[in-house]
PDB file of C-alpha atoms in Angstrom:
ATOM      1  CA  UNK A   1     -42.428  -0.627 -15.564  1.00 96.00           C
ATOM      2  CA  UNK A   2     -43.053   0.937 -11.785  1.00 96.00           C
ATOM      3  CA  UNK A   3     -40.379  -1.887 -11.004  1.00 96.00           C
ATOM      4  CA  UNK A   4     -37.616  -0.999 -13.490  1.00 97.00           C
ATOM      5  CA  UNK A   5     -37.787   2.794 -12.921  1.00 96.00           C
ATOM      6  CA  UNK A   6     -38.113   2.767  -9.084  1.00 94.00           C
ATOM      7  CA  UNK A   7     -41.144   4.076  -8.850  1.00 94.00           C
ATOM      8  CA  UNK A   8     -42.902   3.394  -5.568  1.00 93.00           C
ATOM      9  CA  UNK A   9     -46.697   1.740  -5.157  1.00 93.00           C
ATOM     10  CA  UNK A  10     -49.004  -0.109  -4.234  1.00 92.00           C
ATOM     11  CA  UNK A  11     -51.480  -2.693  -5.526  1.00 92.00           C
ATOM     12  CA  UNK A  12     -55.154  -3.253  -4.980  1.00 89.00           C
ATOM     13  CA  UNK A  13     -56.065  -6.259  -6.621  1.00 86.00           C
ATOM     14  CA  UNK A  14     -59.252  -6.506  -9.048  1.00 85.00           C
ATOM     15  CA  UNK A  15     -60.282 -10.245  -9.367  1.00 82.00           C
ATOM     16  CA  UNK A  16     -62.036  -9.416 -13.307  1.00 79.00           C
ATOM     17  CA  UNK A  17     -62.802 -12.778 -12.796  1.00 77.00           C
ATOM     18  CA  UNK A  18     -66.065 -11.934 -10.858  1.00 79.00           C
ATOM     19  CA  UNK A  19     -67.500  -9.516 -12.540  1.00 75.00           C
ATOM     20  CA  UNK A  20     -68.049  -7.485  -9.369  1.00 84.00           C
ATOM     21  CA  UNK A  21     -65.135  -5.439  -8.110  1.00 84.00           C
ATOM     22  CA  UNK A  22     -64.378  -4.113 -11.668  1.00 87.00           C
ATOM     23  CA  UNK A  23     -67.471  -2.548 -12.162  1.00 90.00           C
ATOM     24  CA  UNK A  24     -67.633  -0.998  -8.923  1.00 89.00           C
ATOM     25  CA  UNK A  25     -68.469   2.879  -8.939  1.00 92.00           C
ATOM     26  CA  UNK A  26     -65.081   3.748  -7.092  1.00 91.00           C
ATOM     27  CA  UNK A  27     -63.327   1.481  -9.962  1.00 91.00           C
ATOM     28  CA  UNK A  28     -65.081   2.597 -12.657  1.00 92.00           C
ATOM     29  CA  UNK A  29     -64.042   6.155 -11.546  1.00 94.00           C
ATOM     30  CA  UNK A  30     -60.578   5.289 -11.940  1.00 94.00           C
ATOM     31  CA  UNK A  31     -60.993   3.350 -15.777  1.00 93.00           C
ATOM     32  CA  UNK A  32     -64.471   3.567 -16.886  1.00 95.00           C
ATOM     33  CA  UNK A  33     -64.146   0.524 -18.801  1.00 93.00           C
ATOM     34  CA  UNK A  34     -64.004  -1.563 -16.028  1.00 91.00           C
ATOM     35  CA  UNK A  35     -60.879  -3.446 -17.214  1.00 90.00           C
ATOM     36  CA  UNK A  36     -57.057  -4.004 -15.244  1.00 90.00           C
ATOM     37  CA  UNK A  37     -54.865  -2.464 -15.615  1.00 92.00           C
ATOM     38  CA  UNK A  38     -54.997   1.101 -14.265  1.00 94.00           C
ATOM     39  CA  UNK A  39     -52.798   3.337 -11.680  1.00 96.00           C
ATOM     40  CA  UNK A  40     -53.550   6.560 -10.209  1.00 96.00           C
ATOM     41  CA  UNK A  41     -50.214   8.664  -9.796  1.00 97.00           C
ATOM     42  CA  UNK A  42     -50.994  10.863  -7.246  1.00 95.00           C
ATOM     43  CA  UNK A  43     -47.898  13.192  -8.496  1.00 94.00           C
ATOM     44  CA  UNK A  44     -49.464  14.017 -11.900  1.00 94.00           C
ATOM     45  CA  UNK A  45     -48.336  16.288 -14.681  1.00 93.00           C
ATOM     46  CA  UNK A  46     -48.710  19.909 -12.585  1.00 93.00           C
ATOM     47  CA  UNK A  47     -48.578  18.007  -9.321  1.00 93.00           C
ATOM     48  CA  UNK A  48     -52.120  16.812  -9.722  1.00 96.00           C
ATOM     49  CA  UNK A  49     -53.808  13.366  -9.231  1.00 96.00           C
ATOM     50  CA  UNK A  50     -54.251  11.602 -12.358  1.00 97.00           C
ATOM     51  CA  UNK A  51     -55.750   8.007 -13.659  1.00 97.00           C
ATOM     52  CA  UNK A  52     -54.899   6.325 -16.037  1.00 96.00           C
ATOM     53  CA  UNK A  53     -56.554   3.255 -18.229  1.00 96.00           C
ATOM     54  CA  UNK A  54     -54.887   0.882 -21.081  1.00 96.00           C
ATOM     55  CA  UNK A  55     -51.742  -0.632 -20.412  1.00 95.00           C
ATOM     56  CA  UNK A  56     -49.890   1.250 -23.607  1.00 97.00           C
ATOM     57  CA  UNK A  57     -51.255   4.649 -22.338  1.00 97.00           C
ATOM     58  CA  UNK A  58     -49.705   3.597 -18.782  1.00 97.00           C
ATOM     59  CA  UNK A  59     -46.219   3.073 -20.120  1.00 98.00           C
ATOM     60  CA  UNK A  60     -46.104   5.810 -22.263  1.00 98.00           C
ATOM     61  CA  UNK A  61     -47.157   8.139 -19.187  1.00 98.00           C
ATOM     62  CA  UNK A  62     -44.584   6.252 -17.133  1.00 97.00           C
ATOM     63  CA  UNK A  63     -41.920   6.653 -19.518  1.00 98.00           C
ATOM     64  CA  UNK A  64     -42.501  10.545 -20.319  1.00 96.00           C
ATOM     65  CA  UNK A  65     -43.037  10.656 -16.263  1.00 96.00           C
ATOM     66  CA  UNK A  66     -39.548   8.822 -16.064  1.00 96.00           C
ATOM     67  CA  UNK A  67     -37.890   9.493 -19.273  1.00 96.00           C
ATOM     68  CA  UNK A  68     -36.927   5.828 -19.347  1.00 97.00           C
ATOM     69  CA  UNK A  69     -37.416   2.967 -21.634  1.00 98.00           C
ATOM     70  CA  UNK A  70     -38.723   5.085 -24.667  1.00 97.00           C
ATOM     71  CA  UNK A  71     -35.634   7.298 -26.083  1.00 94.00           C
ATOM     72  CA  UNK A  72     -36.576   9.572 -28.301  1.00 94.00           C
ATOM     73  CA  UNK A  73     -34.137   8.306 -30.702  1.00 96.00           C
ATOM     74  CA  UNK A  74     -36.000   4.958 -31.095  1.00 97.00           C
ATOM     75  CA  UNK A  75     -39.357   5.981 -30.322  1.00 97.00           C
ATOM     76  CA  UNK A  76     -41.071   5.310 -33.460  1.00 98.00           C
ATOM     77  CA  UNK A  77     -39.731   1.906 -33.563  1.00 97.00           C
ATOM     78  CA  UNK A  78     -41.013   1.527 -30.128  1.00 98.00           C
ATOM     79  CA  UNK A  79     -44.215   2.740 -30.291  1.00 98.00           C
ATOM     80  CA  UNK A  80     -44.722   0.506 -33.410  1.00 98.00           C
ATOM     81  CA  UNK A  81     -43.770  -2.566 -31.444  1.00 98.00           C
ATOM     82  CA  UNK A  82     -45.711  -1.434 -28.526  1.00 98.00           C
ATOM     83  CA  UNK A  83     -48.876  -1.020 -30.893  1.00 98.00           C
ATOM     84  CA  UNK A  84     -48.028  -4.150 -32.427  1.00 98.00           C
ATOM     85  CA  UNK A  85     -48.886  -5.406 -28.959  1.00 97.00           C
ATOM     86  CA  UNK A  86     -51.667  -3.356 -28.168  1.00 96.00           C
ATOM     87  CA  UNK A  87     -53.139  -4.856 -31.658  1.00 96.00           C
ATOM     88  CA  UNK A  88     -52.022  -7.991 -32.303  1.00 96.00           C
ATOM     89  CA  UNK A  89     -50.341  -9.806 -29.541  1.00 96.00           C
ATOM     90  CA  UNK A  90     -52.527  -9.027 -26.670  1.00 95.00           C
ATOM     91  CA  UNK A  91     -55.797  -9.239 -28.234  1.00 95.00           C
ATOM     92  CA  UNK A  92     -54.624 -12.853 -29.897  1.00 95.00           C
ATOM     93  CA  UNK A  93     -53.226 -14.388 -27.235  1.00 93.00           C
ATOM     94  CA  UNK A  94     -56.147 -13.395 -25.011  1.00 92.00           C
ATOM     95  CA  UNK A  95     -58.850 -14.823 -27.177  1.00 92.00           C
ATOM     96  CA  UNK A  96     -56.279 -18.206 -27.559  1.00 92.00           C
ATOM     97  CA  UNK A  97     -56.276 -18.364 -23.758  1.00 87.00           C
ATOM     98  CA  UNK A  98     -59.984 -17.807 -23.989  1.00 87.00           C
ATOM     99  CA  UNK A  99     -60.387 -20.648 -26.310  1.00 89.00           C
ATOM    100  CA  UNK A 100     -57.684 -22.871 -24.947  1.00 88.00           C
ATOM    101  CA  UNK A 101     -57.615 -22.098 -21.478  1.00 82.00           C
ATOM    102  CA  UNK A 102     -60.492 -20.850 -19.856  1.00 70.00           C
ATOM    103  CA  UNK A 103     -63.402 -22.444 -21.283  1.00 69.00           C
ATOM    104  CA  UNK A 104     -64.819 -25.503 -19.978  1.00 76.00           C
ATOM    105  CA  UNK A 105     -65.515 -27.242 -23.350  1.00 80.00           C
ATOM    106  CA  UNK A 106     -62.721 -26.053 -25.834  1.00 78.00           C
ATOM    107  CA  UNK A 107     -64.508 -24.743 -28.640  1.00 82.00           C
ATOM    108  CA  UNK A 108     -62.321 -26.452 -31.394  1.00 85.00           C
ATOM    109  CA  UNK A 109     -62.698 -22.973 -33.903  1.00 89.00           C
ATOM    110  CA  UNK A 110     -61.514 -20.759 -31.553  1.00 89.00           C
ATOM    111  CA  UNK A 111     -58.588 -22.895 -30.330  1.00 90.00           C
ATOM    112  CA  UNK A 112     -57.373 -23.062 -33.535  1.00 92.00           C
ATOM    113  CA  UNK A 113     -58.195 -19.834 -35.210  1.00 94.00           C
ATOM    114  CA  UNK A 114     -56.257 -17.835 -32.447  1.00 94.00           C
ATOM    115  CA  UNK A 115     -53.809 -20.356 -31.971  1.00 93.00           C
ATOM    116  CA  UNK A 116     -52.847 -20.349 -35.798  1.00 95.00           C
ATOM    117  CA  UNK A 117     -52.959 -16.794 -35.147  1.00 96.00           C
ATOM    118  CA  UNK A 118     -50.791 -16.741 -31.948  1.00 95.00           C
ATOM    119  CA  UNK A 119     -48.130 -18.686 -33.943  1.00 97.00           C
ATOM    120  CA  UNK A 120     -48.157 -16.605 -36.571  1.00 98.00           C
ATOM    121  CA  UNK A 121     -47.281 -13.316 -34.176  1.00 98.00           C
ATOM    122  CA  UNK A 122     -44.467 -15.865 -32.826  1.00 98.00           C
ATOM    123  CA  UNK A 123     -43.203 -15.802 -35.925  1.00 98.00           C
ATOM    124  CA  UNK A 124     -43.351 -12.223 -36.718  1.00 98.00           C
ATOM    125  CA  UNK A 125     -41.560 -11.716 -33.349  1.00 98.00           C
ATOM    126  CA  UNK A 126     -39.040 -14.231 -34.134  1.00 98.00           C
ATOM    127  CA  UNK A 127     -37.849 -13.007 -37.743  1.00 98.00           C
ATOM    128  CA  UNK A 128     -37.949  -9.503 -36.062  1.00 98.00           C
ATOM    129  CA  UNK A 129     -35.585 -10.306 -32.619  1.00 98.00           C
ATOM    130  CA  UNK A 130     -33.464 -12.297 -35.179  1.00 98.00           C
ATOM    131  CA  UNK A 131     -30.954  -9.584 -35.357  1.00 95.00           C
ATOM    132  CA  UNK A 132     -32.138  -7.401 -32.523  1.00 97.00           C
ATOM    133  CA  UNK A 133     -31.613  -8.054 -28.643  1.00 97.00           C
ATOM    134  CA  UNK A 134     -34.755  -6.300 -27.809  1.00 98.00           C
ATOM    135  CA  UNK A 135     -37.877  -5.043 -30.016  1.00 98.00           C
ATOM    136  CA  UNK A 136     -36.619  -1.554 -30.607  1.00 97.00           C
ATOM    137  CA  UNK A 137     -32.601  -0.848 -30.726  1.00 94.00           C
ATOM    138  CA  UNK A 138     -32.748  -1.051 -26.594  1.00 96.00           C
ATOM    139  CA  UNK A 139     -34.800  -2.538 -24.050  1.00 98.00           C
ATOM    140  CA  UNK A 140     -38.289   0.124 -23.945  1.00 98.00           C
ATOM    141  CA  UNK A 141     -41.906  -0.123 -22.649  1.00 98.00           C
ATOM    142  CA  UNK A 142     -42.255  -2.522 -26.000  1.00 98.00           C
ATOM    143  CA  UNK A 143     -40.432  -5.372 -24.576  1.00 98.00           C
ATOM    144  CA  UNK A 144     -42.299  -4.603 -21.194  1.00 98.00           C
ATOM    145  CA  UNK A 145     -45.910  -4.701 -23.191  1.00 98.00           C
ATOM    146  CA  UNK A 146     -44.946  -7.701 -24.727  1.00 98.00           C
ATOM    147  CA  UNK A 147     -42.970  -9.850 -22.119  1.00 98.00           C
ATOM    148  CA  UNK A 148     -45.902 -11.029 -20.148  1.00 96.00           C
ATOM    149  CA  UNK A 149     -47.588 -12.253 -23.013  1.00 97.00           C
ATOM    150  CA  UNK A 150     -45.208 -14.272 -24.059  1.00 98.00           C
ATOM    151  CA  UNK A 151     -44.603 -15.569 -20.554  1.00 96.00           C
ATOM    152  CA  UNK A 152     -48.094 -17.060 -20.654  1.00 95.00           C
ATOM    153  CA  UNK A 153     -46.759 -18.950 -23.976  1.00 95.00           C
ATOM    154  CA  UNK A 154     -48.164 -22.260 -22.217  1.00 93.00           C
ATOM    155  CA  UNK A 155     -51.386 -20.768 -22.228  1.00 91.00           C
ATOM    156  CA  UNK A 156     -51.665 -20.577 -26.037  1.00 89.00           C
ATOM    157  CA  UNK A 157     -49.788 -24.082 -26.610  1.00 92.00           C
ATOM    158  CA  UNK A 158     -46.717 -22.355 -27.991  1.00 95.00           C
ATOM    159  CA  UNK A 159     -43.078 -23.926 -27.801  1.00 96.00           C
ATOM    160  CA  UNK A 160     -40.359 -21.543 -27.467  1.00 97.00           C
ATOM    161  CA  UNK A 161     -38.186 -24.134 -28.703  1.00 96.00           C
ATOM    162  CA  UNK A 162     -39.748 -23.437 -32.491  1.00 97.00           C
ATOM    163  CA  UNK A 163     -38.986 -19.421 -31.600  1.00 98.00           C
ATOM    164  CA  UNK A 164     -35.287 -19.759 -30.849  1.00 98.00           C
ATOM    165  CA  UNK A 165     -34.718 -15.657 -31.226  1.00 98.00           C
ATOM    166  CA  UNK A 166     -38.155 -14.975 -28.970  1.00 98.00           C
ATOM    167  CA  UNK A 167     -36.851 -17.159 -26.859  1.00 98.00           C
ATOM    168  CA  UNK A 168     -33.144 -15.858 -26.463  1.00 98.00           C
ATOM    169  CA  UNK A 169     -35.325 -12.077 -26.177  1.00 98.00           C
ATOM    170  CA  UNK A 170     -37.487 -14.007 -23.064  1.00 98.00           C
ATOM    171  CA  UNK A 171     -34.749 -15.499 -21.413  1.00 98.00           C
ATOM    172  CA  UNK A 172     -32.738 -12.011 -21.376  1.00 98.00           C
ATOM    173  CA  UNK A 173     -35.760  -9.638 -20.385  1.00 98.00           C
ATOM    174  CA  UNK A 174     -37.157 -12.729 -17.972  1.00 98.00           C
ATOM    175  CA  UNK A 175     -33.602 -12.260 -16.058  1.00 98.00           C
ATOM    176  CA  UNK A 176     -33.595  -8.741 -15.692  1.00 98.00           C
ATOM    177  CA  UNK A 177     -34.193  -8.470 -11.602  1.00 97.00           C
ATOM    178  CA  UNK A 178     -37.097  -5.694 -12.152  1.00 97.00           C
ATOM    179  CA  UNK A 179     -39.014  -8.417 -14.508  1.00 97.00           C
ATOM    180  CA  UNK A 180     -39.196 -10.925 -11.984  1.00 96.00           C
ATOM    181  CA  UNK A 181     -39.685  -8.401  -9.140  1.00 95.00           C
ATOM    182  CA  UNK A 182     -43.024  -7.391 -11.145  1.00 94.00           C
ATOM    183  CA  UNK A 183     -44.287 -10.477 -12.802  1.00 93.00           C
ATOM    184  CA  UNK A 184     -44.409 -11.732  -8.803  1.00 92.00           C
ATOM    185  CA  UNK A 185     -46.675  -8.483  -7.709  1.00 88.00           C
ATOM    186  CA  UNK A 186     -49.928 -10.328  -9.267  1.00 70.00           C
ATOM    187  CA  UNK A 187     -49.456 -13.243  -6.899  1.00 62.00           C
ATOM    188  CA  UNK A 188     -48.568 -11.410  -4.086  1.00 47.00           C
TER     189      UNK A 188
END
């Protein structure tokens, strides 16, 4: 999002991973549930510092900030794709990378229980993008919620191949120069 509305930054890496720098006090100040991703905008609504937690609550601050990606004209269909997301997609896929992915021993349940369940949101996505470009009527913070999700498909043993309209959407928001741009920052 900071990418494809210009915004300027900067990023301070938080290796979650440890257990250590997100639960720091100066961290926790900024998201008090000691999770990535947050921003501070120092230009905040009255010209004030503000911080903000939860990657939904970030785009929709970015996008009233901007008034980009979230017309008002579509914005019920894009906020429920982005809380489709926020509720489904992110939570799903994170516990099939959990299960597939980051454990040592796969725990046969959980690999297939959330990939079933990955699969399944593929194929929501897929009947949905069928005769849409993008998740709302135009590209919006819903594509941008979902997008890197879907670019960890891998992760959560998913073949685009069986997705053919999630894939056309992935190719098409994966080309966009602002998408690559940002899905480089984390290994910068």
């Amino acid at each position: 999002m900071l990418e494809e509305c210009g915004l300027p930054y900067n990023v301070h890496k938080i290796n979650i991973g440890t257990n250590t720098e997100q639960f720091a006090p100066a961290y926790l100040k900024i998201n008090p549930n000691g999770k990535i991703p947050s921003i501070v905008d120092p230009d905040g609504p009255d010209g004030k510092p503000i911080a903000m937690m939860e990657s939904g609550a970030i785009l929709i601050y970015l996008a009233e900030k901007t008034r980009k990606f979230f017309s008002q004209k579509y914005k019920y269909q894009v906020l429920q794709w982005l809380m489709f997301q926020m509720g489904g997609v992110g939570p799903m896929f994170g516990q099939a990378h959990h299960f597939m992915r980051a454990k040592k021993d796969e725990i046969p349940y959980g690999s297939e229980r959330y990939g079933t369940e990955a699969k399944r949101l593929y194929g929501v996505m897929d009947r949905h993008l069928a005769n849409l470009q993008f998740f709302a009527e135009e590209y919006s913070i819903a594509d941008m919620a979902i997008y890197p999700w879907v670019a960890r498909h891998e992760w959560h043993r998913v073949d685009l191949a069986g997705f053919a309209h999630v894939k056309r959407w992935y190719d098409k928001v994966g080309a966009r120069p602002a998408v690559v741009k940002g899905m480089a920052v984390p290994q910068v």
